[in-house]
């Protein structure tokens, strides 16, 4: 009997509490008017535009437009079959004071293909009907674009060349932490990772890196970037093919003249740049069996632009050699050193020391003939006149 | 006018009949005016040649001192002009002295006169040399000395050697040597006839007096060519 009374008392209490709550939740004219002035003041998606399967947040700011009445909300949620709510609903009761803004943040996942979607944000008032709002969200799978904008015609083993890449953002939203990573077998890339940072929508950025290949290979250019909190990558290949650069500087030695003085050979000539790029730091020197001697062991011609030319003079000694190789070297814009060799005959002109043994025959013969004709003529003339 | 006609006829005689020319000259009063004019023409052409030839040397020295290039080229002109007259006197002195050995008699002025007339081919020789110089000298690439070279005699010597050993310069020297030998021999023929009358010696003695120094001169030219 005592237990029955106890259960009845509890039931009555609960009934009273429930009855009291029903009385509090009851919509009055004032509460309905106050709820009508509550509105969604701002919607923010991060990222602004989703890739399919991207996870992000949506922040809904609800403002109470009343100046003297607060409103009580007890439920807020976001729902759509294409946009998956991952963080759950707001189920606690909250009071939004007059003129105040309350922020609801939801974690969502774009599980849909490309398109524009309208998830429903619903907000339940304790003393009025619910508020519904359908903010649009875009799902776009357009990736960042990676373009090799400048590269040499051909690569050469152990020669450093510069490659220029353009990174463009054709998306409608900004992306963050853009990093270009370059990898490849048998190749040295400097720098191998380039941090570009943020890239605003519709903008691009240009980056340079140098490539020194040891073998023909393929460079993989991978662009890492964050769309909101989601990492994405886009990659492109750059084949490294060895060959001759059609535009490279082509210094050619010409107008070579050789003379010698006291055993020292002086070789003079011109270096013409027959290529389409500038040859920097052009130098000329002699190679073995020649031994470079002062004053011009190595002659620095300097920079030669296309079609430009410069004169040089090198001095060396050489014994028992009819030909001596001249080495011509230059640097390209990346500092790579190129060398070429050209043989020079060193028997062109006699040295002064050799001259005494190597007479100018023609003038001597001519002079002897003139003297002979002169004296002989007079001898003949005198004899004839004597008779 | 009459004088001009006589001069024209005389120059023709000098070129074609030198014996008759100098025989006739002995009947006239001694005068070195026309010979001096002949040498003046030769000297002016020679001065122009010297101006051209001194170009590479002047260019070589240009870096040593500002204005030295002009000084060298302008100095070469009077030196060449004076040199022609100096050699006139020297040749005359040598012929005059040698003819003493053959008991020659006659004034120095008369000898000077005939040597001057005999130098007429030198005008043509100078002209030819000038043309050759204008063809060859621009092809000569002269090394340029700097201020630093002025303190280093070896560098100067190297530069001079480089200039001398320049192929164009060497070829030029050889050609000019042959030309000068050719024209001095041509003049020598006239000098023999002239000396015979000026010093009143036999043609044979005059030939010896002229041939010996002329051949000596040719040998000196050849020696210079070989040593250079």
Coordinates of C-alpha atoms in Angstrom, one line a residue:
Chain A
X1 CA 0.0 0.0 0.0
X2 CA 2.8 2.3 1.0
X3 CA 4.6 1.5 -2.3
X4 CA 1.4 2.3 -4.3
X5 CA 1.2 5.7 -2.7
X6 CA 4.9 6.4 -3.4
X7 CA 4.4 5.6 -7.2
X8 CA 1.4 7.7 -7.4
X9 CA 3.2 10.6 -5.8
X10 CA 6.0 10.4 -8.3
X11 CA 3.6 10.1 -11.2
X12 CA 1.7 13.2 -10.0
X13 CA 4.9 15.1 -9.6
X14 CA 6.0 14.2 -13.2
X15 CA 2.6 15.2 -14.4
X16 CA 2.8 18.6 -12.7
X17 CA 6.3 19.1 -14.2
X18 CA 5.1 18.2 -17.6
X19 CA 2.0 20.4 -17.3
X20 CA 4.2 23.3 -16.2
X21 CA 6.5 22.8 -19.2
X22 CA 3.6 22.7 -21.6
X23 CA 2.4 25.9 -20.1
X24 CA 5.9 27.5 -20.6
X25 CA 6.2 26.3 -24.3
X26 CA 3.0 27.7 -25.2
X27 CA 3.2 30.2 -28.0
X28 CA 1.9 33.6 -27.2
X29 CA 1.5 36.6 -29.6
X30 CA 4.6 38.3 -28.2
X31 CA 6.7 35.2 -28.5
X32 CA 5.6 34.7 -32.1
X33 CA 6.4 38.3 -32.9
X34 CA 9.8 38.1 -31.3
X35 CA 10.6 34.9 -33.2
X36 CA 9.7 36.6 -36.5
X37 CA 12.5 39.1 -35.9
X38 CA 15.1 36.3 -35.6
X39 CA 17.0 35.8 -38.8
X40 CA 20.1 34.1 -40.3
X41 CA 22.6 37.0 -40.7
X42 CA 25.6 35.1 -42.2
X43 CA 26.5 31.8 -43.6
X44 CA 30.2 30.8 -44.1
X45 CA 31.4 27.7 -45.7
X46 CA 35.0 26.6 -45.3
X47 CA 36.1 25.8 -47.9
X48 CA 34.0 28.1 -49.9
X49 CA 33.7 25.6 -52.7
X50 CA 34.0 21.9 -51.9
X51 CA 35.6 19.0 -53.9
X52 CA 33.5 15.8 -53.8
X53 CA 34.2 14.1 -50.5
X54 CA 35.7 17.2 -49.0
X55 CA 35.0 17.8 -45.3
X56 CA 34.4 21.3 -44.1
X57 CA 32.4 23.5 -41.8
X58 CA 29.5 25.7 -42.2
X59 CA 29.0 28.5 -39.8
X60 CA 25.5 29.9 -39.4
X61 CA 25.1 33.1 -37.6
X62 CA 21.6 33.8 -36.2
X63 CA 20.8 37.3 -35.0
X64 CA 17.9 38.3 -32.8
X65 CA 16.5 41.5 -34.3
X66 CA 14.4 42.3 -31.3
X67 CA 15.6 45.2 -29.2
X68 CA 13.8 44.3 -26.0
X69 CA 12.9 40.6 -26.1
X70 CA 15.1 37.5 -26.0
X71 CA 14.2 34.3 -27.7
X72 CA 14.9 30.8 -26.6
X73 CA 16.0 28.2 -29.1
X74 CA 16.2 24.5 -28.3
X75 CA 17.2 22.8 -31.5
X76 CA 19.3 23.6 -34.5
X77 CA 20.4 21.3 -37.3
X78 CA 21.5 21.1 -41.0
X79 CA 20.2 18.4 -43.3
X80 CA 20.4 17.4 -46.9
X81 CA 20.8 14.1 -48.7
X82 CA 23.8 15.4 -50.7
X83 CA 25.5 17.1 -47.8
X84 CA 26.3 14.8 -44.9
X85 CA 26.2 16.3 -41.4
X86 CA 29.1 14.9 -39.4
X87 CA 29.0 16.9 -36.2
X88 CA 25.4 16.3 -35.0
X89 CA 22.7 18.8 -34.1
X90 CA 22.4 21.5 -31.4
X91 CA 19.9 20.0 -28.9
X92 CA 20.4 22.2 -25.9
X93 CA 18.3 25.2 -25.0
X94 CA 19.9 28.6 -25.5
X95 CA 18.7 32.1 -25.1
X96 CA 19.6 34.7 -27.8
X97 CA 19.4 38.1 -26.1
X98 CA 18.0 41.2 -27.8
X99 CA 20.3 42.3 -30.6
X100 CA 22.6 39.4 -30.1
X101 CA 24.0 36.9 -32.6
X102 CA 24.4 33.2 -31.9
X103 CA 26.7 31.1 -34.0
X104 CA 26.0 27.5 -35.0
X105 CA 28.8 25.6 -36.5
X106 CA 28.4 22.2 -38.3
X107 CA 30.9 19.9 -39.8
X108 CA 29.7 18.6 -43.1
X109 CA 31.0 16.4 -45.9
X110 CA 30.2 16.9 -49.6
X111 CA 29.3 13.4 -50.6
X112 CA 27.8 14.5 -53.8
X113 CA 29.1 15.0 -57.4
X114 CA 29.7 18.4 -58.8
X115 CA 26.8 20.8 -58.5
X116 CA 25.1 23.4 -56.3
X117 CA 23.2 22.1 -53.3
X118 CA 20.8 23.7 -50.7
X119 CA 21.0 22.0 -47.4
X120 CA 18.4 23.1 -44.9
X121 CA 19.2 24.8 -41.7
X122 CA 16.4 24.6 -39.2
X123 CA 16.2 26.3 -35.9
X124 CA 13.4 25.5 -33.3
X125 CA 12.1 28.1 -31.0
X126 CA 10.8 27.1 -27.6
X127 CA 7.9 29.6 -27.8
X128 CA 7.3 29.8 -31.6
X129 CA 7.5 27.9 -34.8
X130 CA 10.8 26.9 -36.3
X131 CA 13.1 28.9 -38.6
X132 CA 14.2 27.3 -41.9
X133 CA 17.0 28.5 -44.1
X134 CA 18.6 26.9 -47.2
X135 CA 22.1 28.3 -47.9
X136 CA 23.6 27.2 -51.2
X137 CA 26.9 25.3 -51.3
X138 CA 29.0 24.5 -54.4
X139 CA 30.8 21.3 -55.2
X140 CA 33.4 21.8 -57.9
X141 CA 36.1 19.3 -58.8
X142 CA 38.2 21.6 -61.0
X143 CA 41.9 21.1 -59.8
X144 CA 44.7 23.6 -59.9
X145 CA 46.6 23.8 -63.2
X146 CA 50.3 23.1 -63.5
X147 CA 51.9 24.2 -66.7
X148 CA 55.6 24.1 -67.8
X149 CA 55.9 27.5 -69.3
X150 CA 59.6 27.6 -70.1
X151 CA 62.2 24.8 -70.5
X152 CA 65.3 24.3 -72.6
X153 CA 65.0 22.7 -76.1
X154 CA 67.1 19.8 -74.8
X155 CA 69.0 18.7 -71.7
X156 CA 72.6 17.5 -71.5
X157 CA 74.2 15.3 -69.0
X158 CA 75.4 17.1 -65.9
X159 CA 74.4 20.5 -67.3
X160 CA 72.2 22.6 -65.2
X161 CA 69.2 24.1 -66.9
X162 CA 66.3 26.2 -65.6
X163 CA 62.7 25.2 -65.9
X164 CA 59.8 27.6 -65.3
X165 CA 56.4 26.4 -64.1
X166 CA 53.2 28.3 -63.9
X167 CA 50.7 27.3 -61.1
X168 CA 47.2 28.6 -61.7
X169 CA 44.0 28.5 -59.6
X170 CA 41.0 28.3 -61.9
X171 CA 38.7 27.5 -59.0
X172 CA 36.1 29.9 -57.5
X173 CA 37.7 29.8 -54.0
X174 CA 41.2 30.4 -52.6
X175 CA 43.4 27.5 -51.7
X176 CA 46.1 27.3 -49.1
X177 CA 49.5 25.8 -48.5
X178 CA 50.4 25.3 -52.2
X179 CA 53.6 23.4 -52.5
X180 CA 55.3 22.2 -55.7
X181 CA 57.4 19.1 -55.3
X182 CA 59.7 17.9 -58.1
X183 CA 61.0 14.3 -58.1
X184 CA 62.8 12.1 -60.6
X185 CA 65.4 9.4 -60.8
X186 CA 68.9 10.3 -61.7
X187 CA 68.3 14.0 -61.5
X188 CA 69.2 16.8 -59.2
X189 CA 66.5 19.4 -58.8
X190 CA 67.1 22.6 -56.9
X191 CA 64.9 23.4 -55.0
X192 CA 63.0 20.1 -55.0
X193 CA 60.2 21.6 -53.0
X194 CA 58.9 25.1 -53.5
X195 CA 56.4 26.7 -51.1
X196 CA 54.0 29.0 -52.9
X197 CA 51.6 29.6 -50.0
X198 CA 48.0 30.8 -50.6
X199 CA 46.7 31.1 -54.1
X200 CA 43.6 33.3 -54.6
X201 CA 40.8 32.3 -57.0
X202 CA 41.6 33.1 -60.6
X203 CA 45.3 34.0 -60.0
X204 CA 48.6 32.3 -60.9
X205 CA 52.1 32.1 -59.6
X206 CA 55.4 31.4 -61.5
X207 CA 58.2 29.4 -60.0
X208 CA 61.7 28.4 -61.3
X209 CA 63.8 25.5 -60.5
X210 CA 67.1 24.1 -61.9
X211 CA 67.5 20.6 -63.3
X212 CA 70.8 18.8 -63.5
X213 CA 70.2 15.4 -65.0
X214 CA 72.6 12.5 -64.9
X215 CA 70.5 10.4 -67.3
X216 CA 67.4 10.8 -69.5
X217 CA 64.5 10.5 -67.1
X218 CA 61.0 11.9 -66.4
X219 CA 60.4 14.6 -63.8
X220 CA 57.2 14.3 -61.8
X221 CA 55.9 17.7 -60.8
X222 CA 53.4 17.3 -58.0
X223 CA 51.4 20.2 -56.7
X224 CA 50.1 19.8 -53.1
X225 CA 47.4 22.2 -51.9
X226 CA 44.8 22.5 -49.2
X227 CA 41.1 23.2 -50.0
X228 CA 40.0 24.1 -46.6
X229 CA 41.2 21.2 -44.4
X230 CA 41.4 18.8 -47.3
X231 CA 44.7 18.0 -49.0
X232 CA 44.7 17.6 -52.8
X233 CA 47.4 17.0 -55.4
X234 CA 47.8 17.4 -59.1
X235 CA 50.7 16.1 -61.0
X236 CA 52.3 16.4 -64.4
X237 CA 55.3 14.8 -66.1
X238 CA 58.3 16.5 -67.7
X239 CA 60.4 14.3 -69.9
X240 CA 64.1 15.0 -69.6
X241 CA 65.5 14.1 -73.0
X242 CA 69.1 14.6 -73.9
X243 CA 70.0 16.4 -77.1
X244 CA 71.5 19.5 -78.6
X245 CA 70.0 22.8 -77.7
X246 CA 69.2 24.5 -81.0
X247 CA 69.5 28.0 -79.5
X248 CA 72.7 27.5 -77.6
X249 CA 75.7 29.7 -78.0
X250 CA 78.1 28.4 -80.7
X251 CA 81.5 30.1 -80.5
X252 CA 83.6 29.5 -83.6
X253 CA 87.3 30.3 -84.0
X254 CA 88.4 31.8 -87.2
X255 CA 91.0 34.1 -88.8
X256 CA 93.8 32.2 -87.1
X257 CA 97.3 33.5 -87.5
X258 CA 100.4 31.9 -86.0
X259 CA 103.7 33.6 -85.5
X260 CA 106.6 32.7 -83.3
X261 CA 109.2 34.6 -81.5
X262 CA 112.1 33.1 -79.7
X263 CA 110.4 29.7 -79.4
X264 CA 107.1 31.2 -78.2
X265 CA 104.2 30.8 -80.5
X266 CA 101.6 33.7 -80.7
X267 CA 98.3 32.5 -82.0
X268 CA 95.8 35.3 -82.8
X269 CA 92.3 34.9 -84.1
X270 CA 88.6 35.8 -83.8
X271 CA 85.9 34.0 -81.9
X272 CA 82.4 34.5 -83.5
X273 CA 79.2 33.5 -81.7
X274 CA 77.1 31.7 -84.4
X275 CA 74.5 30.6 -81.8
X276 CA 71.3 32.3 -80.7
X277 CA 72.2 32.7 -77.0
X278 CA 74.9 34.7 -75.3
X279 CA 78.2 32.9 -74.6
X280 CA 79.5 34.2 -71.3
X281 CA 83.1 34.2 -70.1
X282 CA 84.6 33.0 -73.3
X283 CA 88.2 31.9 -72.8
X284 CA 90.8 30.5 -75.2
X285 CA 93.9 28.6 -74.1
X286 CA 96.3 26.0 -75.6
X287 CA 96.3 22.3 -74.6
X288 CA 99.1 19.6 -74.5
X289 CA 101.5 19.1 -76.2
X290 CA 101.6 22.9 -76.0
X291 CA 102.7 24.5 -72.8
X292 CA 101.0 27.9 -72.1
X293 CA 103.4 30.7 -71.7
X294 CA 103.2 34.3 -70.6
X295 CA 101.9 36.9 -71.5
X296 CA 98.7 35.2 -72.7
X297 CA 98.4 31.7 -71.1
X298 CA 94.7 32.0 -71.2
X299 CA 92.9 34.8 -73.1
X300 CA 89.6 36.0 -71.7
X301 CA 87.4 37.2 -74.6
X302 CA 84.4 37.9 -72.3
X303 CA 80.7 37.7 -73.2
X304 CA 79.7 37.3 -76.8
X305 CA 76.2 38.0 -77.8
X306 CA 74.7 36.3 -80.9
X307 CA 76.6 37.4 -84.1
X308 CA 79.1 39.2 -82.0
X309 CA 82.9 38.4 -82.2
X310 CA 86.0 39.1 -80.2
X311 CA 89.7 38.7 -80.9
X312 CA 92.1 36.6 -78.9
X313 CA 95.8 35.9 -78.5
X314 CA 97.4 33.0 -76.8
X315 CA 101.0 32.3 -76.3
X316 CA 102.6 28.9 -75.8
X317 CA 105.7 26.8 -76.4
X318 CA 105.6 23.5 -78.2
X319 CA 108.3 21.2 -79.3
X320 CA 108.2 18.6 -82.0
X321 CA 104.6 19.4 -82.8
X322 CA 103.1 20.5 -86.1
X323 CA 99.6 21.0 -84.6
X324 CA 98.5 22.2 -81.3
X325 CA 94.9 22.0 -79.9
X326 CA 93.3 25.3 -78.8
X327 CA 90.6 24.9 -76.2
X328 CA 87.7 27.3 -76.3
X329 CA 85.3 27.4 -73.3
X330 CA 82.3 29.4 -72.4
X331 CA 79.4 29.4 -69.9
X332 CA 75.7 29.6 -70.5
X333 CA 73.2 31.6 -68.5
X334 CA 73.0 28.8 -65.9
X335 CA 76.8 28.7 -65.4
X336 CA 77.4 25.5 -67.3
X337 CA 80.8 25.3 -68.8
X338 CA 81.1 24.1 -72.4
X339 CA 84.4 23.4 -74.1
X340 CA 85.5 22.7 -77.6
X341 CA 88.8 22.1 -79.2
X342 CA 90.3 23.1 -82.5
X343 CA 93.7 22.1 -83.9
X344 CA 96.0 24.8 -85.2
X345 CA 99.0 24.4 -87.5
X346 CA 102.0 26.0 -85.9
X347 CA 104.3 26.0 -88.9
X348 CA 102.7 29.1 -90.5
X349 CA 105.4 31.8 -89.8
X350 CA 109.0 31.5 -88.9
X351 CA 110.2 32.9 -85.6
X352 CA 112.8 35.6 -85.6
X353 CA 115.4 33.1 -84.4
X354 CA 114.6 30.8 -87.2
X355 CA 114.6 33.5 -89.8
X356 CA 118.4 33.5 -90.3
X357 CA 118.1 30.0 -91.5
X358 CA 114.9 30.6 -93.4
X359 CA 115.7 33.5 -95.8
X360 CA 113.1 35.4 -97.7
X361 CA 114.1 33.7 -101.0
X362 CA 112.0 35.7 -103.4
X363 CA 113.4 39.1 -102.6
X364 CA 116.9 37.8 -102.7
X365 CA 116.5 36.1 -106.0
X366 CA 114.9 39.2 -107.4
X367 CA 117.7 41.4 -106.1
X368 CA 120.4 39.0 -107.5
X369 CA 118.7 39.1 -110.9
X370 CA 118.5 42.9 -110.9
X371 CA 122.1 43.2 -109.9
X372 CA 123.1 40.7 -112.5
X373 CA 121.2 42.4 -115.3
X374 CA 122.6 45.8 -114.1
X375 CA 126.2 44.8 -113.9
X376 CA 126.1 42.4 -116.9
X377 CA 124.4 45.0 -119.0
X378 CA 127.0 47.6 -118.2
X379 CA 129.9 45.1 -118.9
X380 CA 128.3 44.3 -122.2
X381 CA 127.7 48.0 -123.0
X382 CA 131.3 49.0 -122.1
X383 CA 132.8 46.2 -124.1
X384 CA 130.7 47.0 -127.1
X385 CA 131.6 50.7 -126.9
X386 CA 135.3 49.9 -126.4
X387 CA 135.3 48.0 -129.7
Chain B
X1 CA 107.5 78.6 -122.0
X2 CA 110.7 78.0 -124.0
X3 CA 112.2 76.8 -120.7
X4 CA 109.4 74.4 -120.2
X5 CA 109.8 72.9 -123.8
X6 CA 113.5 72.6 -123.2
X7 CA 112.8 70.8 -119.9
X8 CA 110.4 68.5 -121.5
X9 CA 112.8 67.6 -124.3
X10 CA 115.6 67.3 -121.7
X11 CA 113.6 64.9 -119.5
X12 CA 112.9 62.8 -122.6
X13 CA 116.6 62.8 -123.4
X14 CA 117.4 61.9 -119.8
X15 CA 115.1 58.9 -119.9
X16 CA 115.9 57.7 -123.4
X17 CA 119.3 59.2 -124.2
X18 CA 121.0 59.9 -120.9
X19 CA 124.5 60.1 -122.5
X20 CA 123.4 62.9 -124.8
X21 CA 121.5 64.6 -122.1
X22 CA 124.4 64.8 -119.7
X23 CA 126.8 65.7 -122.5
X24 CA 124.5 68.6 -123.4
X25 CA 124.1 69.6 -119.7
X26 CA 127.9 70.2 -119.4
X27 CA 127.5 73.1 -121.8
X28 CA 125.1 74.8 -119.5
X29 CA 125.7 76.7 -116.3
X30 CA 125.8 74.6 -113.1
X31 CA 122.4 74.7 -111.4
X32 CA 120.7 72.4 -108.9
X33 CA 117.3 74.1 -109.1
X34 CA 115.7 71.5 -111.3
X35 CA 117.3 68.5 -109.5
X36 CA 116.2 70.0 -106.2
X37 CA 112.6 70.2 -107.7
X38 CA 112.8 66.5 -108.8
X39 CA 113.9 65.5 -105.3
X40 CA 111.2 67.7 -103.8
X41 CA 108.5 65.9 -105.7
X42 CA 110.0 62.6 -104.8
X43 CA 110.3 63.8 -101.2
X44 CA 106.7 64.9 -100.9
X45 CA 105.5 61.5 -102.2
X46 CA 108.0 59.9 -99.8
X47 CA 106.6 62.0 -96.9
X48 CA 103.1 60.8 -97.7
X49 CA 104.3 57.3 -97.7
X50 CA 106.0 57.8 -94.4
X51 CA 102.8 59.2 -93.0
X52 CA 101.0 56.0 -94.0
X53 CA 103.7 53.6 -92.9
X54 CA 104.1 55.3 -89.5
X55 CA 100.4 54.6 -88.8
X56 CA 100.8 51.1 -87.2
X57 CA 103.8 52.3 -85.0
X58 CA 101.8 55.3 -83.9
X59 CA 98.8 53.2 -83.1
X60 CA 101.0 50.8 -81.1
X61 CA 102.4 53.7 -79.0
X62 CA 99.1 55.5 -78.7
X63 CA 98.4 54.0 -75.3
X64 CA 101.7 55.2 -73.8
X65 CA 101.0 58.9 -73.9
X66 CA 98.1 61.0 -75.1
X67 CA 98.9 62.7 -78.5
X68 CA 101.9 60.6 -79.2
X69 CA 100.1 59.1 -82.2
X70 CA 99.9 62.4 -83.9
X71 CA 103.4 63.4 -83.0
X72 CA 104.8 60.2 -84.5
X73 CA 102.9 60.5 -87.7
X74 CA 103.6 64.2 -88.2
X75 CA 107.3 63.7 -87.3
X76 CA 107.6 61.1 -90.1
X77 CA 106.7 63.6 -92.7
X78 CA 109.6 66.1 -92.4
X79 CA 112.0 63.3 -91.6
X80 CA 111.1 61.7 -94.9
X81 CA 111.4 65.0 -96.8
X82 CA 114.7 65.9 -95.2
X83 CA 115.9 62.3 -95.7
X84 CA 115.6 62.6 -99.5
X85 CA 117.9 65.6 -99.6
X86 CA 120.3 64.0 -97.2
X87 CA 120.6 60.9 -99.3
X88 CA 121.1 63.2 -102.4
X89 CA 124.1 64.7 -100.7
X90 CA 125.4 61.4 -99.4
X91 CA 125.2 59.7 -102.8
X92 CA 126.9 62.7 -104.4
X93 CA 129.6 62.6 -101.7
X94 CA 130.3 58.9 -102.2
X95 CA 130.4 59.2 -106.0
X96 CA 132.5 62.3 -105.8
X97 CA 135.0 60.6 -103.4
X98 CA 135.2 57.4 -105.4
X99 CA 135.8 59.3 -108.6
X100 CA 138.9 60.8 -106.9
X101 CA 140.5 57.4 -107.2
X102 CA 140.1 57.7 -111.0
X103 CA 141.6 61.2 -111.0
X104 CA 138.2 62.8 -111.6
X105 CA 137.8 66.5 -111.7
X106 CA 134.7 68.6 -111.7
X107 CA 132.9 70.5 -109.0
X108 CA 130.8 69.0 -106.3
X109 CA 127.9 71.1 -107.4
X110 CA 128.0 69.6 -110.9
X111 CA 128.1 66.1 -109.4
X112 CA 125.2 67.1 -107.2
X113 CA 123.3 68.3 -110.3
X114 CA 123.8 65.1 -112.2
X115 CA 122.9 62.9 -109.2
X116 CA 119.7 65.0 -108.8
X117 CA 118.8 64.5 -112.4
X118 CA 119.6 60.8 -112.2
X119 CA 117.1 60.6 -109.3
X120 CA 114.2 61.2 -111.7
X121 CA 113.1 57.5 -111.6
X122 CA 112.7 57.9 -107.8
X123 CA 109.5 59.9 -108.4
X124 CA 108.0 56.8 -110.0
X125 CA 109.5 54.6 -107.4
X126 CA 108.0 56.7 -104.6
X127 CA 104.6 56.7 -106.3
X128 CA 104.6 53.0 -106.6
X129 CA 105.7 52.6 -102.9
X130 CA 102.9 54.9 -101.8
X131 CA 100.4 52.8 -103.6
X132 CA 101.8 49.6 -102.1
X133 CA 101.8 51.2 -98.7
X134 CA 98.2 52.2 -99.0
X135 CA 97.3 48.7 -100.0
X136 CA 99.3 46.8 -97.3
X137 CA 99.5 49.1 -94.3
X138 CA 95.8 49.1 -93.4
X139 CA 96.1 45.3 -93.2
X140 CA 98.7 45.5 -90.5
X141 CA 97.3 44.8 -87.1
X142 CA 99.4 46.6 -84.6
X143 CA 99.6 45.5 -80.9
X144 CA 98.7 48.3 -78.5
X145 CA 101.0 49.2 -75.7
X146 CA 99.6 50.4 -72.3
X147 CA 101.1 52.5 -69.6
X148 CA 102.2 49.4 -67.8
X149 CA 104.2 48.4 -70.9
X150 CA 106.2 51.6 -70.7
X151 CA 107.8 50.3 -67.5
X152 CA 108.6 46.9 -69.1
X153 CA 111.1 47.0 -71.9
X154 CA 110.4 43.3 -72.7
X155 CA 106.8 44.1 -73.4
X156 CA 107.8 46.9 -75.7
X157 CA 110.3 44.6 -77.5
X158 CA 107.6 42.0 -77.8
X159 CA 105.2 44.5 -79.3
X160 CA 107.8 45.8 -81.8
X161 CA 108.6 42.2 -82.8
X162 CA 104.9 41.5 -83.2
X163 CA 104.6 44.4 -85.5
X164 CA 107.6 43.4 -87.5
X165 CA 106.5 39.9 -87.8
X166 CA 103.0 40.8 -88.8
X167 CA 102.5 38.9 -92.1
X168 CA 101.2 41.9 -94.0
X169 CA 104.1 44.0 -92.7
X170 CA 106.6 41.3 -93.7
X171 CA 105.2 41.1 -97.2
X172 CA 105.1 44.8 -97.5
X173 CA 108.8 45.1 -96.5
X174 CA 109.8 42.5 -99.1
X175 CA 107.9 44.2 -101.9
X176 CA 109.1 47.7 -101.0
X177 CA 112.7 46.4 -100.9
X178 CA 112.4 45.0 -104.4
X179 CA 110.9 48.2 -105.7
X180 CA 113.5 50.4 -104.1
X181 CA 116.3 48.1 -105.5
X182 CA 114.7 48.2 -109.0
X183 CA 114.5 52.0 -109.0
X184 CA 117.9 52.7 -107.5
X185 CA 119.4 50.5 -110.3
X186 CA 117.4 52.6 -112.8
X187 CA 118.8 55.8 -111.3
X188 CA 122.3 54.2 -111.2
X189 CA 122.3 54.0 -115.0
X190 CA 121.7 57.7 -115.2
X191 CA 124.3 58.5 -112.5
X192 CA 127.0 56.6 -114.4
X193 CA 126.5 58.8 -117.5
X194 CA 126.2 61.9 -115.4
X195 CA 129.2 61.1 -113.3
X196 CA 131.3 60.5 -116.5
X197 CA 130.7 64.1 -117.5
X198 CA 130.5 65.8 -114.1
X199 CA 133.9 64.3 -113.1
X200 CA 135.4 64.0 -116.5
X201 CA 136.2 60.3 -116.2
X202 CA 135.8 57.4 -118.5
X203 CA 132.4 55.6 -118.7
X204 CA 134.1 52.4 -117.2
X205 CA 135.5 54.4 -114.3
X206 CA 132.1 56.1 -113.7
X207 CA 130.4 52.7 -113.8
X208 CA 132.7 51.4 -111.1
X209 CA 132.2 54.5 -109.0
X210 CA 128.4 54.1 -109.2
X211 CA 128.1 50.3 -109.2
X212 CA 130.2 49.7 -106.1
X213 CA 128.1 51.8 -103.7
X214 CA 124.9 50.9 -105.4
X215 CA 125.5 47.2 -105.1
X216 CA 126.6 47.8 -101.5
X217 CA 123.4 49.7 -100.9
X218 CA 121.4 46.8 -102.4
X219 CA 123.2 44.3 -100.1
X220 CA 122.4 46.5 -97.1
X221 CA 118.8 46.5 -98.1
X222 CA 118.8 42.7 -98.5
X223 CA 120.6 42.3 -95.1
X224 CA 118.1 44.4 -93.4
X225 CA 115.3 42.4 -94.9
X226 CA 116.9 39.1 -93.8
X227 CA 117.7 40.3 -90.3
X228 CA 114.3 41.8 -89.7

